[in-house]
Amino acid sequence: MANLTWLKKYNLLIFDEIDSTNSEALRLACVCRIGNFVVWARSQTNGRGRQGSVWESGRGNLFLSILLNENIPISKQPQMSFVTALAAFDLIYSLAKQASVFPDIKLKWPNDILVNGKKISGILLESLSFKDNASLVVGIGVNVKTTPDNVNQAITSLADEGVSNVELEEVINNFMLNFEKYCSIWQQSGFIEIRKLWLKKAAKLNEVISVDDGKDKIAGIFKDIDFSGGIRLRAADGKIHSLPAGQVFFGDDNNE
Ligand code: BTN
C-alpha cells in the first residue's frame, strides 16, 4: 500500500490537459490564500520554462506545480528550488534503482537535473505577493516516457535511460514524499543543510564553467553556492564572482 501521507497537507487537482500547471497554481493563489495545492496535468498546451522558454508538454511526462500558501519570505524563496531539486534527484535515483539502472545523476545550478550529462528535469519557481502574504508556486517537469525534440540542448527521459513501465501516479507520490522530506530538513536545519546536500550532488563542482548572467559571460571555477542560492565562481585572476541568476555553460563550449 502506497504511503499517501502528503495528501493530508495538500489538495490535489488533476487535469487531463491544461495551459500550464504553474498558471493554474497562480490563478488558484489569487482566489485561495489558505492551504497548499498540488496541480497535476497529463499534458500542457502552454508549458513554460525558465527565461521565457517553451516546455514541451506532450502526454507521458510529468507536469506538476505545488502552490505553497505558507508566506515564505521573498528572500528565502529561491532556496525552494534546491529543496525541489533534491527531491527530484531522489525520485530519479529510486525509479532507476527499481529498474536496476544506475545512471550518473547530477544537479545543475540553478535548477536542472541531469542524467548521464543530459537534462531530464527542470524547475520553475514563480510567486505572487499580497500585502501581508506571499504565495510560492514550485513547478517541475520530468521527462518520464518521452524525450522532447526541437530542444536546443542535450536532453533525455527516464525511458531513454532504460527506466520504463513507470506510472505517473507512482512518480508523483514518490516525488511528493521526497519533497516533504526535504521541506522538513529545510524547516528544521535551514538552508545550510540543504546547501550541503545539494553541493554533494552538484554537476561540475570545482571545474571550469561559465555563467551568462544576462550582461556578461563569466568563466571560472565553480566553488560553491552562497546562502541566497547564488553561484560563486573563482575567475582566472583569483577574483570571486557571486552571481544570483544566470545560465550555466560547461567548460569552454557553448552547450548548456
Ligand atoms: C526549466 O527548466 O526551464 C523549467 C521547466 C519547468 C516546467 C514545469 S512543467 C510543470 C510546470 N508548468 C509549467 O508551465 N512549467 C513547469
Coordinates of N, CA and C and ligand atoms in Angstrom, one line a residue, residues 20-22 44 46-50 53 55 62-65 111-112 119 121-124 139-141, ligand 1:
S20 N -1.0 25.5 -18.4 CA 0.2 25.3 -17.7 C -0.2 25.1 -16.2
T21 N 0.4 24.1 -15.6 CA 0.1 23.9 -14.2 C 0.6 25.0 -13.3
N22 N 1.7 25.7 -13.7 CA 2.1 26.9 -13.0 C 1.1 28.0 -13.1
Q44 N 0.2 19.7 -21.2 CA 0.0 21.2 -21.1 C 0.1 21.7 -22.5
N46 N 0.5 25.0 -23.0 CA 1.4 26.2 -23.0 C 2.4 26.1 -21.9
G47 N 3.0 25.0 -21.8 CA 4.0 24.8 -20.7 C 5.2 25.7 -20.9
R48 N 5.7 26.3 -19.8 CA 6.8 27.2 -19.9 C 8.0 26.8 -19.0
G49 N 9.2 27.3 -19.5 CA 10.4 27.0 -18.7 C 11.0 28.3 -18.2
R50 N 12.2 28.3 -17.8 CA 12.9 29.5 -17.3 C 13.2 30.4 -18.5
S53 N 11.3 30.3 -21.9 CA 11.4 29.2 -22.9 C 10.1 28.4 -22.9
W55 N 8.2 24.8 -22.6 CA 8.5 23.5 -22.1 C 7.5 22.5 -22.8
L62 N 5.9 14.2 -16.7 CA 5.3 14.7 -15.5 C 5.3 16.3 -15.6
F63 N 4.1 16.8 -15.3 CA 3.9 18.3 -15.3 C 3.2 18.6 -14.0
L64 N 3.9 19.2 -13.0 CA 3.3 19.3 -11.7 C 3.7 20.6 -11.1
S65 N 2.7 21.3 -10.4 CA 3.0 22.5 -9.7 C 2.5 22.4 -8.3
N111 N 18.6 25.1 -11.4 CA 17.5 24.1 -11.0 C 17.2 23.1 -12.1
D112 N 18.3 22.5 -12.6 CA 18.1 21.4 -13.6 C 18.6 20.1 -12.9
K119 N 19.8 16.8 -19.7 CA 18.7 17.3 -18.8 C 17.5 16.4 -18.9
S121 N 15.0 17.0 -16.2 CA 14.0 17.7 -15.4 C 14.4 19.1 -15.1
G122 N 13.4 20.0 -15.1 CA 13.6 21.4 -14.8 C 12.6 21.9 -13.8
I123 N 13.0 23.0 -13.1 CA 12.1 23.5 -12.0 C 11.9 25.0 -12.3
L124 N 10.7 25.4 -12.2 CA 10.3 26.9 -12.4 C 9.6 27.4 -11.2
G139 N 7.1 24.7 -9.8 CA 6.7 23.9 -10.9 C 7.8 22.9 -11.3
I140 N 7.5 21.7 -11.6 CA 8.5 20.8 -12.0 C 8.0 19.9 -13.2
G141 N 8.9 19.8 -14.2 CA 8.7 18.9 -15.3 C 9.7 17.8 -15.3
Ligands
BTN1 C1 13.1 24.9 -17.0 O1 14.0 24.0 -16.9 O2 13.2 25.8 -17.8 C2 11.9 24.8 -16.1 C3 10.8 23.9 -16.6 C4 9.6 23.8 -15.8 C5 8.5 23.0 -16.4 C6 7.4 22.8 -15.5 S1 6.2 21.6 -16.1 C7 5.1 22.0 -14.8 C8 5.1 23.5 -14.6 N1 4.2 24.1 -15.6 C9 4.9 24.9 -16.5 O3 4.3 25.6 -17.4 N2 6.2 24.8 -16.2 C10 6.5 24.0 -15.1

